[in-house]
Coordinates of N, CA and C in Angstrom, one line a residue:
Chain N
D772 N 110.9 126.1 103.5 CA 111.6 124.9 103.4 C 111.3 124.2 102.1
T773 N 112.4 124.0 101.3 CA 112.2 123.4 100.0 C 112.3 121.9 100.1
G774 N 111.3 121.2 99.5 CA 111.4 119.8 99.5 C 112.2 119.2 98.4
V775 N 112.0 117.9 98.1 CA 112.7 117.3 97.0 C 112.0 117.7 95.7
S776 N 112.7 118.1 94.7 CA 112.1 118.4 93.4 C 112.7 117.5 92.3
Q777 N 111.8 117.2 91.3 CA 112.2 116.4 90.2 C 111.8 117.0 88.9
D778 N 112.6 116.8 87.9 CA 112.3 117.4 86.6 C 112.7 116.4 85.5
P779 N 111.9 116.2 84.5 CA 110.6 116.7 84.3 C 109.5 116.0 85.2
R780 N 108.3 116.4 85.2 CA 107.3 115.7 85.9 C 106.7 114.6 85.0
H781 N 106.7 114.9 83.7 CA 106.2 113.9 82.8 C 107.2 113.8 81.6
K782 N 107.3 112.6 81.1 CA 108.2 112.4 79.9 C 107.6 111.3 79.0
I783 N 107.3 111.7 77.8 CA 106.8 110.7 76.8 C 108.0 110.5 75.8
T784 N 108.3 109.3 75.5 CA 109.4 109.0 74.6 C 109.1 107.8 73.8
K785 N 109.8 107.7 72.7 CA 109.6 106.5 71.8 C 110.6 105.4 72.2
R786 N 110.2 104.2 72.0 CA 111.1 103.1 72.3 C 112.4 103.2 71.6
G787 N 113.5 103.0 72.4 CA 114.8 103.1 71.8 C 115.5 104.4 72.1
Q788 N 114.8 105.4 72.5 CA 115.4 106.7 72.8 C 116.0 106.7 74.2
N789 N 116.9 107.6 74.5 CA 117.5 107.8 75.8 C 116.7 108.9 76.5
V790 N 116.6 108.8 77.8 CA 116.0 109.8 78.6 C 116.8 110.0 79.9
T791 N 116.7 111.3 80.4 CA 117.4 111.6 81.6 C 116.5 112.4 82.5
F792 N 116.5 112.0 83.8 CA 115.7 112.7 84.8 C 116.6 113.3 85.8
R793 N 116.2 114.4 86.4 CA 116.9 115.1 87.4 C 116.2 115.1 88.8
C794 N 117.0 115.0 89.9 CA 116.4 115.1 91.2 C 117.3 116.1 92.0
D795 N 116.6 117.0 92.7 CA 117.3 117.9 93.6 C 116.8 117.6 95.0
P796 N 117.7 117.1 95.9 CA 117.2 116.7 97.2 C 117.0 117.9 98.1
I797 N 116.6 117.7 99.3 CA 116.5 118.7 100.3 C 118.0 119.1 100.6
S798 N 118.2 120.4 100.8 CA 119.6 120.9 100.7 C 120.6 120.3 101.7
E799 N 120.1 120.0 102.9 CA 121.1 119.5 103.9 C 121.2 118.0 103.9
H800 N 120.4 117.3 103.1 CA 120.4 115.8 103.0 C 121.5 115.3 102.2
N801 N 122.3 114.4 102.8 CA 123.4 113.8 102.1 C 123.1 112.5 101.5
R802 N 122.0 111.9 101.7 CA 121.6 110.7 101.1 C 120.5 110.9 100.1
L803 N 120.7 110.2 98.9 CA 119.7 110.4 97.9 C 119.4 109.0 97.3
Y804 N 118.1 108.8 97.1 CA 117.6 107.4 96.6 C 116.8 107.6 95.4
W805 N 116.8 106.5 94.6 CA 115.9 106.4 93.4 C 115.1 105.2 93.6
Y806 N 113.8 105.3 93.3 CA 112.8 104.2 93.3 C 112.0 104.3 92.0
R807 N 111.5 103.1 91.7 CA 110.6 103.0 90.5 C 109.2 102.5 91.0
Q808 N 108.1 103.1 90.5 CA 106.8 102.6 90.9 C 106.0 102.4 89.7
T809 N 105.5 101.2 89.6 CA 104.6 100.9 88.5 C 103.2 100.9 89.0
L810 N 102.2 100.9 88.1 CA 100.8 101.1 88.5 C 100.3 100.0 89.4
G811 N 99.8 100.4 90.5 CA 99.2 99.5 91.5 C 100.2 98.8 92.4
Q812 N 101.4 99.3 92.3 CA 102.5 98.7 93.1 C 103.1 99.7 94.0
G813 N 103.8 99.2 95.1 CA 104.6 100.1 95.9 C 105.9 100.5 95.2
P814 N 106.6 101.5 95.6 CA 107.9 101.8 95.0 C 108.9 100.7 95.2
E815 N 109.8 100.5 94.2 CA 110.8 99.5 94.3 C 112.2 100.3 94.3
F816 N 113.1 99.9 95.2 CA 114.4 100.5 95.3 C 115.2 100.3 94.1
L817 N 115.9 101.3 93.6 CA 116.8 101.2 92.5 C 118.3 101.4 92.9
T818 N 118.5 102.5 93.6 CA 119.9 102.8 94.0 C 119.9 103.9 95.0
Y819 N 121.1 104.1 95.7 CA 121.2 105.2 96.6 C 122.6 105.7 96.6
F820 N 122.7 107.0 97.0 CA 124.0 107.7 97.1 C 124.2 108.2 98.5
Q821 N 125.4 108.2 99.0 CA 125.7 109.0 100.1 C 126.8 110.0 99.6
N822 N 126.4 111.3 99.7 CA 127.2 112.3 99.0 C 127.3 111.9 97.6
E823 N 128.5 111.9 97.0 CA 128.6 111.6 95.6 C 128.8 110.1 95.3
A824 N 129.0 109.3 96.3 CA 129.3 107.9 96.2 C 128.0 107.0 96.0
Q825 N 127.9 106.2 95.0 CA 126.8 105.3 94.8 C 127.1 104.1 95.5
L826 N 126.4 103.8 96.6 CA 126.7 102.8 97.6 C 126.0 101.5 97.4
E827 N 124.8 101.6 96.7 CA 124.0 100.3 96.5 C 123.2 100.4 95.3
K828 N 123.1 99.3 94.6 CA 122.3 99.2 93.4 C 121.5 97.9 93.4
S829 N 120.2 98.1 93.1 CA 119.3 96.9 93.0 C 119.6 96.2 91.7
R830 N 119.2 94.9 91.7 CA 119.4 94.1 90.5 C 118.3 94.6 89.4
L831 N 117.4 95.4 89.9 CA 116.4 96.0 88.9 C 117.1 97.0 88.0
L832 N 118.3 97.5 88.5 CA 119.0 98.5 87.7 C 119.8 97.8 86.6
S833 N 119.2 97.6 85.5 CA 120.0 96.9 84.4 C 121.1 97.8 83.9
D834 N 121.9 97.3 82.9 CA 123.0 98.1 82.4 C 122.5 99.2 81.5
R835 N 121.2 99.3 81.3 CA 120.7 100.4 80.5 C 120.5 101.7 81.4
F836 N 120.5 101.4 82.7 CA 120.3 102.5 83.7 C 121.6 102.9 84.2
S837 N 121.7 104.3 84.4 CA 122.9 104.8 85.1 C 122.5 106.0 85.9
A838 N 123.0 106.1 87.1 CA 122.7 107.2 88.0 C 124.0 107.9 88.4
E839 N 123.9 109.2 88.5 CA 125.1 109.9 89.0 C 124.7 111.0 90.0
R840 N 125.7 111.4 90.8 CA 125.5 112.5 91.7 C 126.8 113.2 91.9
P841 N 127.2 113.9 90.8 CA 128.6 114.3 90.6 C 129.2 115.2 91.8
K842 N 128.4 116.0 92.3 CA 128.9 116.9 93.4 C 128.2 116.7 94.7
G843 N 127.6 115.6 94.8 CA 126.9 115.3 96.1 C 125.7 116.1 96.3
S844 N 125.2 116.8 95.2 CA 124.0 117.6 95.4 C 122.8 117.0 94.6
F845 N 122.6 117.5 93.4 CA 121.5 116.9 92.6 C 122.0 115.6 92.0
S846 N 121.1 114.8 91.5 CA 121.4 113.5 90.9 C 120.6 113.4 89.5
T847 N 121.2 112.6 88.6 CA 120.5 112.3 87.4 C 120.4 110.8 87.2
L848 N 119.3 110.4 86.6 CA 119.0 109.0 86.3 C 118.8 108.9 84.8
E849 N 119.7 108.2 84.1 CA 119.5 108.1 82.7 C 119.1 106.6 82.3
I850 N 118.2 106.5 81.4 CA 117.8 105.2 80.8 C 118.1 105.3 79.3
Q851 N 119.0 104.3 78.9 CA 119.3 104.3 77.5 C 118.5 103.2 76.8
R852 N 118.2 103.4 75.6 CA 117.5 102.5 74.7 C 116.2 102.0 75.4
T853 N 115.3 103.0 75.7 CA 114.2 102.7 76.5 C 113.3 101.6 75.9
E854 N 112.7 100.9 76.8 CA 111.7 99.8 76.4 C 110.4 100.1 77.0
Q855 N 109.3 99.5 76.5 CA 108.0 99.8 77.0 C 107.9 99.4 78.5
G856 N 108.6 98.4 78.9 CA 108.6 98.0 80.3 C 109.2 99.0 81.2
D857 N 109.9 100.0 80.7 CA 110.4 101.1 81.5 C 109.4 102.1 81.9
S858 N 108.2 102.0 81.3 CA 107.1 103.0 81.7 C 106.8 102.8 83.1
A859 N 106.9 103.9 83.9 CA 106.7 103.9 85.3 C 106.8 105.3 85.9
M860 N 106.6 105.4 87.2 CA 106.9 106.6 87.9 C 108.3 106.4 88.5
Y861 N 109.2 107.4 88.3 CA 110.5 107.3 88.9 C 110.6 108.4 90.0
L862 N 110.8 107.8 91.2 CA 110.7 108.6 92.4 C 112.1 108.8 93.0
C863 N 112.4 110.0 93.5 CA 113.6 110.3 94.2 C 113.3 110.7 95.6
A864 N 114.2 110.3 96.5 CA 114.0 110.6 97.9 C 115.3 111.0 98.5
S865 N 115.3 111.8 99.6 CA 116.5 112.1 100.3 C 116.4 112.0 101.8
S866 N 117.5 111.9 102.5 CA 117.5 111.7 103.9 C 118.8 112.2 104.5
L867 N 118.8 112.4 105.8 CA 120.0 112.7 106.5 C 120.6 111.4 107.0
T868 N 121.9 111.4 107.4 CA 122.5 110.3 108.1 C 122.2 110.5 109.6
G869 N 122.6 109.4 110.4 CA 122.4 109.5 111.8 C 121.0 109.0 112.2
T870 N 120.4 109.5 113.2 CA 119.2 109.0 113.7 C 118.0 109.2 112.8
K871 N 118.2 110.1 111.9 CA 117.1 110.4 110.9 C 117.3 109.7 109.6
T872 N 118.3 108.8 109.6 CA 118.6 108.1 108.3 C 117.4 107.5 107.6
Y873 N 116.6 106.9 108.4 CA 115.5 106.1 107.8 C 114.3 106.9 107.4
E874 N 114.3 108.2 107.7 CA 113.2 109.0 107.3 C 113.4 109.6 105.9
Q875 N 112.9 109.0 104.9 CA 113.2 109.4 103.6 C 112.0 110.3 103.1
Y876 N 112.4 111.4 102.5 CA 111.4 112.4 102.0 C 111.4 112.3 100.5
F877 N 110.2 112.2 99.9 CA 110.1 111.9 98.5 C 109.8 113.1 97.7
G878 N 110.2 113.1 96.4 CA 109.8 114.1 95.5 C 108.5 113.7 94.8
P879 N 108.0 114.6 93.9 CA 106.7 114.3 93.2 C 106.8 113.2 92.1
G880 N 108.0 112.9 91.7 CA 108.2 111.8 90.7 C 108.2 112.3 89.3
T881 N 108.8 111.5 88.4 CA 108.8 111.7 87.0 C 108.0 110.6 86.4
R882 N 106.9 110.8 85.7 CA 106.2 109.8 85.1 C 106.7 109.6 83.6
L883 N 107.2 108.4 83.4 CA 107.8 108.1 82.0 C 106.8 107.2 81.3
T884 N 106.5 107.6 80.1 CA 105.7 106.7 79.2 C 106.5 106.4 77.9
V885 N 106.7 105.2 77.7 CA 107.5 104.8 76.5 C 106.5 104.2 75.5
T886 N 106.5 104.8 74.3 CA 105.5 104.4 73.3 C 106.1 103.5 72.2
Chain L
A394 N 113.3 85.8 103.1 CA 113.3 87.1 102.5 C 112.3 88.0 103.2
Q395 N 112.5 89.3 103.1 CA 111.5 90.2 103.7 C 110.2 90.3 102.9
K396 N 109.2 90.6 103.6 CA 107.9 90.7 102.9 C 107.0 91.7 103.7
V397 N 106.2 92.5 102.9 CA 105.3 93.4 103.6 C 103.9 93.1 102.9
T398 N 102.9 92.7 103.6 CA 101.6 92.4 103.1 C 100.6 93.4 103.6
Q399 N 100.0 94.0 102.6 CA 98.8 94.9 102.9 C 97.6 94.2 102.1
A400 N 96.9 93.4 102.9 CA 95.9 92.6 102.3 C 94.7 93.4 101.8
Q401 N 94.5 94.5 102.3 CA 93.3 95.4 101.9 C 93.8 96.2 100.7
T402 N 93.2 95.9 99.5 CA 93.6 96.6 98.3 C 92.9 98.0 98.3
E403 N 91.6 97.9 98.6 CA 90.8 99.2 98.6 C 89.9 99.2 99.7
I404 N 89.7 100.3 100.4 CA 88.7 100.5 101.4 C 87.9 101.8 101.2
S405 N 86.6 101.7 101.4 CA 85.8 102.9 101.3 C 85.1 103.1 102.6
V406 N 85.1 104.3 103.1 CA 84.4 104.6 104.4 C 83.7 105.9 104.2
V407 N 82.7 106.1 105.0 CA 82.0 107.4 105.0 C 82.7 108.3 106.0
E408 N 82.7 109.6 105.6 CA 83.4 110.6 106.4 C 82.9 110.5 107.9
K409 N 83.9 110.6 108.8 CA 83.8 110.6 110.2 C 83.8 109.2 110.8
E410 N 83.8 108.2 109.9 CA 84.0 106.8 110.4 C 85.5 106.6 110.7
D411 N 85.8 105.6 111.6 CA 87.1 105.2 111.9 C 87.5 104.1 110.9
V412 N 88.8 104.0 110.6 CA 89.2 103.0 109.6 C 90.6 102.5 110.0
T413 N 90.8 101.2 109.9 CA 92.1 100.6 110.2 C 92.7 100.0 109.0
L414 N 94.0 100.3 108.7 CA 94.7 99.8 107.6 C 95.7 98.8 108.1
D415 N 95.6 97.6 107.6 CA 96.5 96.5 108.1 C 97.8 96.4 107.4
C416 N 98.8 96.0 108.2 CA 100.1 95.7 107.6 C 100.8 94.6 108.4
V417 N 101.2 93.5 107.6 CA 101.9 92.4 108.2 C 103.2 92.3 107.5
Y418 N 104.2 92.1 108.3 CA 105.6 92.0 107.7 C 106.3 90.8 108.1
E419 N 107.3 90.5 107.3 CA 108.2 89.3 107.6 C 109.6 89.8 107.5
T420 N 110.5 89.4 108.4 CA 111.9 89.7 108.4 C 112.6 88.7 109.3
R421 N 113.8 88.3 108.9 CA 114.6 87.5 109.8 C 115.5 88.3 110.8
D422 N 115.5 89.6 110.5 CA 116.4 90.4 111.4 C 115.7 90.8 112.7
T423 N 116.5 91.0 113.7 CA 115.9 91.4 115.0 C 115.9 93.0 115.0
T424 N 116.7 93.6 114.2 CA 116.7 95.1 114.1 C 116.1 95.5 112.8
Y425 N 115.0 96.2 112.8 CA 114.3 96.6 111.6 C 113.5 97.9 111.9
Y426 N 113.1 98.5 110.8 CA 112.3 99.7 111.0 C 111.0 99.5 110.1
L427 N 109.9 100.1 110.6 CA 108.7 100.0 109.9 C 108.2 101.4 109.7
F428 N 107.5 101.6 108.6 CA 107.1 103.0 108.2 C 105.7 102.9 107.6
W429 N 105.0 104.1 107.7 CA 103.8 104.3 106.9 C 104.0 105.6 106.1
Y430 N 103.6 105.5 104.8 CA 103.7 106.6 103.9 C 102.3 106.8 103.3
K431 N 101.9 108.1 103.0 CA 100.7 108.4 102.3 C 101.0 108.9 100.9
Q432 N 100.2 108.4 99.9 CA 100.4 108.9 98.6 C 99.1 109.5 98.1
P433 N 98.9 110.8 98.2 CA 97.7 111.4 97.7 C 97.6 111.4 96.2
P434 N 96.5 111.8 95.6 CA 96.4 111.8 94.1 C 97.5 112.6 93.4
S435 N 98.1 113.6 94.1 CA 99.2 114.3 93.5 C 100.4 113.5 93.2
G436 N 100.5 112.3 93.9 CA 101.6 111.4 93.7 C 102.8 111.4 94.6
E437 N 102.9 112.5 95.4 CA 104.1 112.6 96.2 C 103.9 111.8 97.5
L438 N 104.9 110.9 97.8 CA 104.8 110.1 99.0 C 105.1 111.0 100.2
V439 N 104.2 110.9 101.2 CA 104.4 111.7 102.4 C 104.7 110.8 103.6
F440 N 105.8 111.1 104.3 CA 106.2 110.3 105.4 C 105.3 110.5 106.6
L441 N 104.8 109.4 107.2 CA 103.9 109.6 108.4 C 104.5 109.2 109.7
I442 N 105.2 108.0 109.7 CA 105.8 107.5 110.9 C 106.9 106.5 110.6
R443 N 107.8 106.4 111.5 CA 108.8 105.4 111.6 C 108.8 104.8 113.0
R444 N 108.9 103.5 113.0 CA 109.0 102.7 114.3 C 110.1 101.7 114.2
N445 N 110.9 101.7 115.2 CA 112.0 100.6 115.2 C 111.5 99.4 116.0
S446 N 112.2 98.3 115.7 CA 111.8 97.0 116.3 C 111.8 96.9 117.8
F447 N 112.6 97.8 118.4 CA 112.7 97.7 119.9 C 111.7 98.6 120.6
D448 N 110.9 99.2 119.9 CA 110.0 100.2 120.5 C 108.5 99.7 120.1
E449 N 107.9 99.0 121.0 CA 106.6 98.5 120.7 C 105.5 99.4 121.2
Q450 N 105.8 100.6 121.7 CA 104.8 101.5 122.2 C 104.0 102.0 121.1
N451 N 102.7 102.0 121.3 CA 101.8 102.5 120.3 C 101.9 104.1 120.3
E452 N 101.6 104.6 119.1 CA 101.7 106.1 119.0 C 100.5 106.7 118.4
I453 N 100.2 107.9 118.9 CA 99.1 108.6 118.5 C 99.5 110.0 118.0
S454 N 99.0 110.4 116.9 CA 99.4 111.8 116.4 C 98.1 112.3 115.8
G455 N 97.4 113.1 116.6 CA 96.1 113.7 116.2 C 95.1 112.6 115.9
R456 N 94.6 112.5 114.7 CA 93.6 111.5 114.4 C 94.2 110.2 114.0
Y457 N 95.6 110.2 113.9 CA 96.3 109.0 113.4 C 96.8 108.2 114.7
S458 N 96.7 106.9 114.6 CA 97.4 106.1 115.6 C 97.9 104.8 115.0
W459 N 99.0 104.3 115.6 CA 99.6 103.1 115.1 C 99.8 102.1 116.2
N460 N 99.5 100.8 115.8 CA 99.5 99.7 116.7 C 100.6 98.7 116.3
F461 N 101.7 98.6 116.9 CA 102.8 97.8 116.6 C 102.8 96.5 117.5
Q462 N 102.6 95.3 116.9 CA 102.6 94.1 117.7 C 103.6 93.1 117.1
K463 N 104.8 93.0 117.8 CA 105.8 92.0 117.3 C 105.3 90.6 117.3
S464 N 104.4 90.3 118.3 CA 103.9 88.9 118.4 C 103.2 88.4 117.1
T465 N 102.5 89.4 116.5 CA 101.8 89.0 115.3 C 102.4 89.6 114.0
S466 N 103.6 90.2 114.2 CA 104.3 90.9 113.1 C 103.4 91.9 112.3
S467 N 102.7 92.7 113.1 CA 101.8 93.6 112.5 C 102.1 95.1 112.9
F468 N 101.8 96.0 112.0 CA 102.0 97.4 112.3 C 100.8 98.1 111.6
N469 N 99.7 98.1 112.4 CA 98.4 98.6 111.8 C 98.2 100.1 112.0
F470 N 97.5 100.7 111.2 CA 97.3 102.2 111.2 C 95.9 102.5 111.2
T471 N 95.5 103.3 112.2 CA 94.1 103.7 112.4 C 93.9 105.2 112.2
I472 N 92.9 105.5 111.4 CA 92.5 106.9 111.2 C 91.2 107.1 111.9
T473 N 91.1 108.0 112.9 CA 89.9 108.2 113.6 C 89.1 109.4 113.0
A474 N 87.8 109.3 112.9 CA 87.0 110.4 112.4 C 87.5 110.8 111.0
S475 N 87.5 109.9 110.1 CA 88.1 110.1 108.7 C 87.5 111.4 108.0
Q476 N 88.4 112.0 107.2 CA 88.0 113.1 106.4 C 88.3 112.9 105.0
V477 N 87.6 113.6 104.1 CA 87.8 113.5 102.7 C 89.3 113.6 102.3
V478 N 90.0 114.5 103.0 CA 91.4 114.7 102.7 C 92.3 113.5 103.0
D479 N 91.7 112.6 103.7 CA 92.5 111.3 104.0 C 92.5 110.4 102.8
S480 N 91.7 110.7 101.8 CA 91.6 109.8 100.6 C 93.0 109.8 100.0
A481 N 93.6 108.6 99.9 CA 94.9 108.4 99.3 C 95.3 106.9 99.3
V482 N 96.4 106.6 98.7 CA 97.0 105.3 98.9 C 98.0 105.3 100.0
Y483 N 97.9 104.4 100.9 CA 98.7 104.3 102.1 C 99.6 103.1 101.9
F484 N 100.9 103.3 102.1 CA 101.9 102.2 102.0 C 102.6 102.0 103.3
C485 N 102.7 100.7 103.6 CA 103.5 100.3 104.8 C 104.9 99.8 104.2
A486 N 106.0 100.1 104.9 CA 107.3 99.8 104.4 C 108.2 99.2 105.5
L487 N 109.2 98.5 105.1 CA 110.1 97.8 106.0 C 111.6 98.1 105.6
S488 N 112.4 98.4 106.5 CA 113.9 98.5 106.3 C 114.6 97.6 107.3
D489 N 115.4 96.7 106.8 CA 116.2 95.8 107.7 C 117.5 95.5 107.0
E490 N 118.3 94.7 107.7 CA 119.6 94.4 107.1 C 119.6 93.8 105.8
Q491 N 118.5 93.0 105.5 CA 118.4 92.3 104.2 C 118.1 93.3 103.1
T492 N 117.4 94.4 103.4 CA 117.2 95.4 102.4 C 118.4 96.3 102.2
G493 N 119.4 96.1 102.9 CA 120.6 96.9 102.9 C 120.5 98.0 103.9
A494 N 119.5 97.9 104.7 CA 119.3 98.9 105.8 C 119.3 100.3 105.4
N495 N 119.3 100.5 104.1 CA 119.3 101.9 103.6 C 118.3 102.2 102.6
N496 N 117.5 101.2 102.3 CA 116.4 101.4 101.4 C 115.1 100.8 102.0
L497 N 114.0 101.2 101.4 CA 112.7 100.8 101.9 C 112.1 99.7 101.1
F498 N 111.5 98.7 101.7 CA 110.8 97.7 101.0 C 109.3 97.9 101.2
F499 N 108.5 98.2 100.2 CA 107.2 98.7 100.3 C 106.2 97.5 100.1
G500 N 105.0 97.6 100.8 CA 103.9 96.8 100.4 C 103.2 97.3 99.2
T501 N 102.1 96.7 98.8 CA 101.4 97.1 97.5 C 100.4 98.2 97.8
G502 N 100.2 98.6 99.0 CA 99.4 99.8 99.3 C 97.9 99.4 99.5
T503 N 97.3 100.3 100.2 CA 95.8 100.3 100.4 C 95.2 101.6 100.0
R504 N 94.3 101.5 99.0 CA 93.7 102.8 98.5 C 92.5 103.0 99.4
L505 N 92.5 104.2 100.1 CA 91.4 104.6 101.0 C 90.6 105.7 100.3
T506 N 89.3 105.5 100.3 CA 88.4 106.5 99.7 C 87.5 106.9 100.9
V507 N 87.4 108.2 101.2 CA 86.5 108.7 102.2 C 85.4 109.4 101.5
I508 N 84.2 108.9 101.7 CA 83.0 109.5 101.0 C 82.4 110.5 101.8
P509 N 82.2 111.7 101.2 CA 81.6 112.8 102.0 C 80.1 112.5 102.4

C-alpha cells in the first residue's frame, strides 16, 4: 500500500525565486489537502481539493501561493517570489469522502528554506 | 472561534512508565471531530484516532487509550508502559463547521521523550 508521497523532501531557495512542490496522494483518495507547519507549531490548513476542484482556501494562502490538481490525482503547490517567512514544512494529506472523510493521511512533507 | 490547547510543551518519562497527554478544545458547534496524530522525528504525521462529538466512549488500542469528556472539553491520550519508540511530538486536532468541516485545526503539540 503506497502512502502519500511528496517531492522534493527539501528545497533551499533564494528570496524572490519561485518554487513548486508536488504531492501524490493515496491512489483511491479523492480529497487532497495542503498544510504548512513552522517550527514548534502544529500544521496550519492552507487549501483542499475534492477531485480537481479547489473547494476551500485559507487566508494564509496569499496571492503568491497557487495550488492545482489538474486531473484529480497529484497536486502542485507553487510559491512565487518567495520570502524568508515562507520557510516552513509543507505537508500534503489525502482522504476519502464518506465516513472516512476526516481521517487524513499525511505525506513526509517538503521542507522549504528561503535564504 | 475554535481552539485546541496542549498545555504540556514537553514531557520526559522513563521507559515503562505511563504518561498522559492533555488536550482541551473549544468549539461552538455541537458536531465536531477530535483527533490525535503522532509526528516522529522522520516528520510524517501518523493518524492515531478520530472521535466524533456524539461518541463519548473511551477507547483502548493496545498500549494507547483515549479519554473523551465533553463536560470538561478534554480529549486526553494515555500511553501505558511507554517505550522509546513512543518518542515523538503528539498533536491533538479538531474539525468542526467553523474549520470548514474539511480541514484540521491543530494544537501546538506535546513533545514526548521516553528515556531508556
